[in-house]
Coordinates of C-alpha atoms in Angstrom, one line a residue:
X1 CA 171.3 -191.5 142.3
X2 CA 170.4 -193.0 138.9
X3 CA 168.2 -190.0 138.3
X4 CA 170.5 -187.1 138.7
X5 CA 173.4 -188.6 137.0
X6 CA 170.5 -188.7 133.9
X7 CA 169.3 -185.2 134.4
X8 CA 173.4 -184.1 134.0
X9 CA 173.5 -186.3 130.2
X10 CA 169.9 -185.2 128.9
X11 CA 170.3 -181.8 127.8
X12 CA 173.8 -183.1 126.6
X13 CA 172.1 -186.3 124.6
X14 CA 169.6 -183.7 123.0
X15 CA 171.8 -181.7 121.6
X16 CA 174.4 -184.5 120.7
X17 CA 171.7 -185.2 118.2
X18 CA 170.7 -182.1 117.6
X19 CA 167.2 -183.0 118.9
X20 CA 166.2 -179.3 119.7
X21 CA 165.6 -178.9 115.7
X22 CA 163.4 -181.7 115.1
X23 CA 161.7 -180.6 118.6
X24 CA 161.7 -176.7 118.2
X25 CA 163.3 -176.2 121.0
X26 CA 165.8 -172.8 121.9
X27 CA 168.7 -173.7 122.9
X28 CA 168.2 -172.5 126.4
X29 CA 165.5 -175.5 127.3
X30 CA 165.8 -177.1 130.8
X31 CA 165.4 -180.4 132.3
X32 CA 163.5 -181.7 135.3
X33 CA 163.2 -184.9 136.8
X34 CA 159.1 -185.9 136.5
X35 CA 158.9 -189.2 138.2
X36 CA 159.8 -193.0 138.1
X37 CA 158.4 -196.0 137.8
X38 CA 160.3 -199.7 138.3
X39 CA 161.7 -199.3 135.2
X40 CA 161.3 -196.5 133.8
X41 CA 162.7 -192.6 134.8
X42 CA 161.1 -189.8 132.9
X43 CA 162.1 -186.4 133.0
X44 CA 160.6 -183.1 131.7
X45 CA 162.4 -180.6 128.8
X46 CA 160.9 -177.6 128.7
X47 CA 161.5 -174.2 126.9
X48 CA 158.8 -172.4 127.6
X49 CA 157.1 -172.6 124.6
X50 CA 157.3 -176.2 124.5
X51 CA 157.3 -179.5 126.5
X52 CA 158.0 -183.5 126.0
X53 CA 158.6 -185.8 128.4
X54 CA 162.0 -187.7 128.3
X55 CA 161.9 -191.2 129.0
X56 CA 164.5 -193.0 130.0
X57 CA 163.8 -197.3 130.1
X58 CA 166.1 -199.5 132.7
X59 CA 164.4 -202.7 132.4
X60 CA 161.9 -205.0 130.8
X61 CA 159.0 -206.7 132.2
X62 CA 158.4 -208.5 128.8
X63 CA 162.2 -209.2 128.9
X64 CA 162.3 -207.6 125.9
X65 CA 165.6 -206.6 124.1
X66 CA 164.0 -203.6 122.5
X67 CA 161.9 -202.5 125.2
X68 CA 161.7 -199.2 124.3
X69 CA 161.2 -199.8 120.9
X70 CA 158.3 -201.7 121.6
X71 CA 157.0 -198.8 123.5
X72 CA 157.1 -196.7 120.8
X73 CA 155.7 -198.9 118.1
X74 CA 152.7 -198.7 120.2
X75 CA 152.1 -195.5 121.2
X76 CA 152.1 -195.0 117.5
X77 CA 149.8 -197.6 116.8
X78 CA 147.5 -196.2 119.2
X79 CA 147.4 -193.0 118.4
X80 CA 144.2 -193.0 116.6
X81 CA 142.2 -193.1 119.4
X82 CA 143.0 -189.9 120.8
X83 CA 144.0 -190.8 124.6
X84 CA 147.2 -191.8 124.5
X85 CA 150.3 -190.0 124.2
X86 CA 151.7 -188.8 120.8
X87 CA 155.6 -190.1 120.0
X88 CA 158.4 -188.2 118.6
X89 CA 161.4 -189.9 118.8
X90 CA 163.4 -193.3 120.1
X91 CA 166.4 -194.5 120.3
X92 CA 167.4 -198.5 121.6
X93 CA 171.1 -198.1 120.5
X94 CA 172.0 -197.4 124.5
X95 CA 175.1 -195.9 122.9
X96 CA 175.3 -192.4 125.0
X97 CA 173.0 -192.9 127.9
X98 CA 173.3 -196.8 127.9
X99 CA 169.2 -197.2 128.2
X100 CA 166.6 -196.7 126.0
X101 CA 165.3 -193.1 125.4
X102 CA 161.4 -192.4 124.2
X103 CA 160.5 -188.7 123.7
X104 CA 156.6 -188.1 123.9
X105 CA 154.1 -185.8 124.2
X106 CA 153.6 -183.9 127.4
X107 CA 149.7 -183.6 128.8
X108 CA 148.8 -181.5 131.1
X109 CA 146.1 -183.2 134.2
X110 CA 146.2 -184.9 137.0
X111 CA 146.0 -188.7 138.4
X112 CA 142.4 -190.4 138.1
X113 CA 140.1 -190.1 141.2
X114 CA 137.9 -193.0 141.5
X115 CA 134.8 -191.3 143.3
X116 CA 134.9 -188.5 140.6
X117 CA 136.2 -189.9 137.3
X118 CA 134.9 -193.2 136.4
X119 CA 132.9 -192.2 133.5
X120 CA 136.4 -190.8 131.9
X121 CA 138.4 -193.5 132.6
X122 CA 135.4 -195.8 130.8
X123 CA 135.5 -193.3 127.8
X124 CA 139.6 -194.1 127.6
X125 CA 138.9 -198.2 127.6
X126 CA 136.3 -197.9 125.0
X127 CA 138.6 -195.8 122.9
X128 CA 140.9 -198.1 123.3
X129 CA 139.4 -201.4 123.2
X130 CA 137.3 -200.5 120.1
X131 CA 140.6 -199.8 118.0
X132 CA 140.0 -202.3 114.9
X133 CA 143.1 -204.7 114.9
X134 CA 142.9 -204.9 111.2
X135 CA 144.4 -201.1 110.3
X136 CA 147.1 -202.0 113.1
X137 CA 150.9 -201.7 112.1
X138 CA 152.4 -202.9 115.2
X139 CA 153.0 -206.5 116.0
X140 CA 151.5 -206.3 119.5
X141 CA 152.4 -209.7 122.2
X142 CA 149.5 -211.9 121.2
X143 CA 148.0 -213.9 124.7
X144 CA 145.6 -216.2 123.9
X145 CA 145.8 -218.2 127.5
X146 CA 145.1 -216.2 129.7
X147 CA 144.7 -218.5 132.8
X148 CA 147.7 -220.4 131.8
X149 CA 150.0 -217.3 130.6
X150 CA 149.4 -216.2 134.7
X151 CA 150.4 -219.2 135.7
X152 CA 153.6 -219.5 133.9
X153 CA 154.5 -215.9 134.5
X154 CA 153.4 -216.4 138.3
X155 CA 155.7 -219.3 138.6
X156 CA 158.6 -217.5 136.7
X157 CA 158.3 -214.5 139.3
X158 CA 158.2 -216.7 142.3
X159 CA 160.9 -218.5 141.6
X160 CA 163.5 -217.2 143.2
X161 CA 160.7 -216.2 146.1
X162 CA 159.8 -219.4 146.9
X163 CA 163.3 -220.4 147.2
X164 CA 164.4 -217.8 149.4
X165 CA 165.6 -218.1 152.9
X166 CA 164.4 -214.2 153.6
X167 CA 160.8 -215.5 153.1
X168 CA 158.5 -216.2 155.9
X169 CA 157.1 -220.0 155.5
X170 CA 153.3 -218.5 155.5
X171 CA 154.3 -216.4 152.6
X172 CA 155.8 -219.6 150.8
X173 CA 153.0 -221.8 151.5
X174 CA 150.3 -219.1 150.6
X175 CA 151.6 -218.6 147.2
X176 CA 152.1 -222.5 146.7
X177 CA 148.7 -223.0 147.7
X178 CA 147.6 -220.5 145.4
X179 CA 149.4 -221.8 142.3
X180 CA 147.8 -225.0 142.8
X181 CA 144.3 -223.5 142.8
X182 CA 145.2 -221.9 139.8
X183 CA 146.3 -225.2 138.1
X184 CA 143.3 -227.0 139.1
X185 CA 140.7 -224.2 137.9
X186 CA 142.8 -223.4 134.3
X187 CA 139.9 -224.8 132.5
X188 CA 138.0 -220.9 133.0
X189 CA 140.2 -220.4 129.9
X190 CA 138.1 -222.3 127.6
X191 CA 135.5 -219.6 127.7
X192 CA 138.0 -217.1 126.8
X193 CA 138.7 -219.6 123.9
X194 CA 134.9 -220.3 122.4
X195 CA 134.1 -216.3 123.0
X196 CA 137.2 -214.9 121.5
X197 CA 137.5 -210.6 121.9
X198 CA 140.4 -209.3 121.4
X199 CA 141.8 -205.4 122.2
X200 CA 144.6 -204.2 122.7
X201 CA 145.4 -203.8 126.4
X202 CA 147.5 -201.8 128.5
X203 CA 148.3 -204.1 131.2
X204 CA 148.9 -201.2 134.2
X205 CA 146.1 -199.6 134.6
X206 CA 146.5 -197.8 138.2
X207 CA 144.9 -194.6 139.0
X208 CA 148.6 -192.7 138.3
X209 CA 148.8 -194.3 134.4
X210 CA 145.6 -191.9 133.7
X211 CA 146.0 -188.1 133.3
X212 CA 142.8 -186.0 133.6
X213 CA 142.4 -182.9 131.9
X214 CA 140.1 -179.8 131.5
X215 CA 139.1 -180.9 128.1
X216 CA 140.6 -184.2 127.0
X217 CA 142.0 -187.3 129.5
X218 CA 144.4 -190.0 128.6
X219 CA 146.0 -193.3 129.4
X220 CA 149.7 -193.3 129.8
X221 CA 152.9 -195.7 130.5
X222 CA 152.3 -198.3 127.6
X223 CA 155.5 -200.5 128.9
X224 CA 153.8 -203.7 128.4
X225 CA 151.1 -203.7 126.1
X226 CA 149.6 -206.6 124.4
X227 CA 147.2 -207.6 122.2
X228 CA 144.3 -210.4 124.7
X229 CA 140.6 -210.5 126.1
X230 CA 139.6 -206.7 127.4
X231 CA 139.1 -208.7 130.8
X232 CA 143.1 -208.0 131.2
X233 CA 142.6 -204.1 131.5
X234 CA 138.7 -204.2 132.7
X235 CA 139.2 -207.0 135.8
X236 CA 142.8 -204.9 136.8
X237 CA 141.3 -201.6 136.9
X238 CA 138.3 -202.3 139.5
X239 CA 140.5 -205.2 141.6
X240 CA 141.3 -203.6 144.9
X241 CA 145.0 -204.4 144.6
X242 CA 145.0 -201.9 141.6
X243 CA 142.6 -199.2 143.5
X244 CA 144.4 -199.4 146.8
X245 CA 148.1 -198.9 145.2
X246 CA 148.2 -195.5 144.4
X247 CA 144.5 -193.8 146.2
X248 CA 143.7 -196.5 148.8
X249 CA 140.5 -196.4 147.8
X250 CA 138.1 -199.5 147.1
X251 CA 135.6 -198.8 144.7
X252 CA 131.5 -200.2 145.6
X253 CA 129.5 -202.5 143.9
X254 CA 127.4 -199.7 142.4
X255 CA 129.9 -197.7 141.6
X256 CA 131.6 -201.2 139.4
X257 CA 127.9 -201.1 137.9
X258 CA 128.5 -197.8 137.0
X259 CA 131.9 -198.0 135.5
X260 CA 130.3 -201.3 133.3
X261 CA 127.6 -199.3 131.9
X262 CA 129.8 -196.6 130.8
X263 CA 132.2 -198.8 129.2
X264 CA 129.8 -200.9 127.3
X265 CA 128.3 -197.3 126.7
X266 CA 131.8 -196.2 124.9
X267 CA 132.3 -199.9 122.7
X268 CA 131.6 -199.2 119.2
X269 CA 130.9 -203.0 118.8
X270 CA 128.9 -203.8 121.6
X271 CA 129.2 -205.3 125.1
X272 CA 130.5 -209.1 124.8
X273 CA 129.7 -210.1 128.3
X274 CA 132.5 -208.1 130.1
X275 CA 131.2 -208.9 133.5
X276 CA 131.5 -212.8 133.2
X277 CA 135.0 -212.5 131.8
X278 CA 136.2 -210.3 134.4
X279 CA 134.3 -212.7 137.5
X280 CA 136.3 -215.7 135.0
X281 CA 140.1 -213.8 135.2
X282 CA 139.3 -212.1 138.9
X283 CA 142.0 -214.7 140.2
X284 CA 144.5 -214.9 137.9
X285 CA 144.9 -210.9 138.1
X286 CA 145.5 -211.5 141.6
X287 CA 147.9 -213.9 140.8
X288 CA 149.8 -211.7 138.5
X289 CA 149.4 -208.6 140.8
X290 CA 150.8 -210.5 143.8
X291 CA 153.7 -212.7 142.6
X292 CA 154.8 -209.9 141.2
X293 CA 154.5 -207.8 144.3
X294 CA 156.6 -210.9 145.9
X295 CA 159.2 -210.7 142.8
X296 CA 159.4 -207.1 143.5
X297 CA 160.2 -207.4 147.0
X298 CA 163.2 -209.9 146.5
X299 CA 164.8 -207.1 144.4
X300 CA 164.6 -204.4 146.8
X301 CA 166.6 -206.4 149.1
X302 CA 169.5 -206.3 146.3
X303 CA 171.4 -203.2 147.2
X304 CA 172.5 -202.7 143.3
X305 CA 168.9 -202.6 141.9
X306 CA 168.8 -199.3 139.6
X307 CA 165.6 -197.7 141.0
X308 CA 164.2 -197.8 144.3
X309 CA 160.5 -196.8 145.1
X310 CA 160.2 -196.3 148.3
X311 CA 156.3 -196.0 148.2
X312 CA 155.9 -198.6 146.2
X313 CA 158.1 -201.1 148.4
X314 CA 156.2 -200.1 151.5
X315 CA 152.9 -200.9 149.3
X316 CA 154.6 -204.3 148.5
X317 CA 155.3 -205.3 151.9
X318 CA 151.8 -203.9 152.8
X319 CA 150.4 -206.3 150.0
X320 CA 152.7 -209.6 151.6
X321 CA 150.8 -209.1 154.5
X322 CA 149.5 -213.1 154.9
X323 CA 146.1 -211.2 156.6
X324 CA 145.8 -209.1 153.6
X325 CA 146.4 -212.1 150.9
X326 CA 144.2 -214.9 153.2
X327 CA 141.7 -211.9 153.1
X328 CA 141.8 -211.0 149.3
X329 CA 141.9 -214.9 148.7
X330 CA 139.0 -216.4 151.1
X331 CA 137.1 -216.8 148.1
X332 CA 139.6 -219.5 145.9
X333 CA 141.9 -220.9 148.4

């Protein structure tokens, strides 16, 4: 597998570049597969003393040709607020491990629990989504239209879906259906438009992307961050295809109405009607969540394809249940 033939390079790559210097590392550090993502493997290196994480990128979602470098440019720029990880080194030459390679800070905590830590995880956003774009280095992806940026990525991932012969009709007429609401309804964007807020957003905002600590908590994986309306993060976070991926848990209306008042609680510049924004992008995060869900699921059936999440696919196929997407739908279409 991908992952152990990486694990064999690492501590080969590290001292290639004499990384253990810059790290202060001894020489005697090891290295330990952490966990993966669908593009992304990361690995620990650890001495005793000290830790990073090793990233190792495989792919793009932005289709990116520096992907990683992208990464990195904003971790740094988000480093001022305090709950995200801190950056140490990156290289996108792909000359000795042929991917991308990020070394970061590694925090010690566990995954987010929605019936316990809420009031963190509205801390992080505000953090985050009160970072004043004006002292920011980084040219973050700018998304202005939101309705219509869904739409054109939806119809880019379902593509090759749609076309498929290993697709159940249902499925096919489901999501055409669905692209046609979202056509129809675009015009939600012009509120987006007149009450401009911008943040910078993280895009992947499961339960597993938040570390919780003793002390301090963080946000993690910033793979495809970019620069749009806080609804992006806000309306992901409390949708039930992001709180049933990773804890099968659906959060309740007054726990929502707890989460908003923290949040707002935690914005240095004041609430800017969250709540309508996120009832305003509700479907188009479905949108994005599920044809990607459907793009995913045409690439596990390539036998060649790099990483392969077994949890995640049976979460997919779980998702491209026609009961589960008439059910989570009933309200547009």
């Amino acid at each position: 597998m991908l992952k152990d033939t990486l694990k064999c390079k690492i501590k080969d790559y590290i001292f290639e570049k004499e990384l253990y210097f810059d790290l202060k590392l001894n020489k005697n550090f090891n290295v330990n597969f952490l966990a993966q993502g669908e593009y992304n493997i990361n690995f620990t290196v650890d001495d005793g003393n000290s830790k990073y994480v090793f990233r190792v990128n495989t792919g793009s979602q932005l289709e990116l040709n520096n992907q990683i470098g992208y990464e990195y440019n904003a971790l740094k720029a988000l480093e001022i607020s305090d709950v995200t990880p801190k950056v140490y080194f990156v290289d996108s030459s792909k000359m000795f491990l042929e991917y991308g390679v990020l070394i970061m800070e590694f925090l010690e905590g566990r995954p987010l629990e929605y019936n316990k830590d809420l009031k963190k995880s509205a801390e992080i956003f505000g953090k985050i989504h009160s970072i004043d774009l004006e002292n920011i280095n980084h040219e973050f992806i700018m998304e202005d239209n939101i309705c219509s940026d869904r739409i054109t990525e939806g119809k880019r991932l379902l593509k090759d879906y749609l076309k498929s012969p290993m697709v159940h009709k249902k499925l096919k007429n489901f999501f055409y259906k669905f692209l046609e609401w979202a056509e129809k309804n675009k015009d939600r964007e012009r509120y987006f438009t007149k009450n401009k807020w911008h943040v910078i957003n993280n895009t992947e905002v499961n339960s597993h992307n938040f570390i919780i600590g003793d002390k301090n908590s963080y946000l993690i994986d910033w793979e495809k961050p970019v620069v749009s309306d806080p609804c992006q993060d806000i309306t992901q976070f409390l949708a039930p295809t992001t709180t049933l991926w990773k804890a099968n848990y659906v959060l309740t209306k007054e726990e929502i109405e707890d989460f908003y008042k923290a949040y707002i609680n935690n914005l240095k510049n004041g609430n800017k009607d969250i709540k309508e924004r996120v009832h305003l992008y509700n479907p188009y995060l479905y949108l994005r969540a599920l044809s990607w869900c459907a793009y995913a699921w045409l690439e596990y059936q390539k036998p060649n394809k790099d990483i392969k999440n077994m949890d995640t696919y049976r979460k997919i196929e779980e998702y491209l249940n026609i009961d589960f997407l008439e059910k989570l739908m009933k309200e547009y279409i």
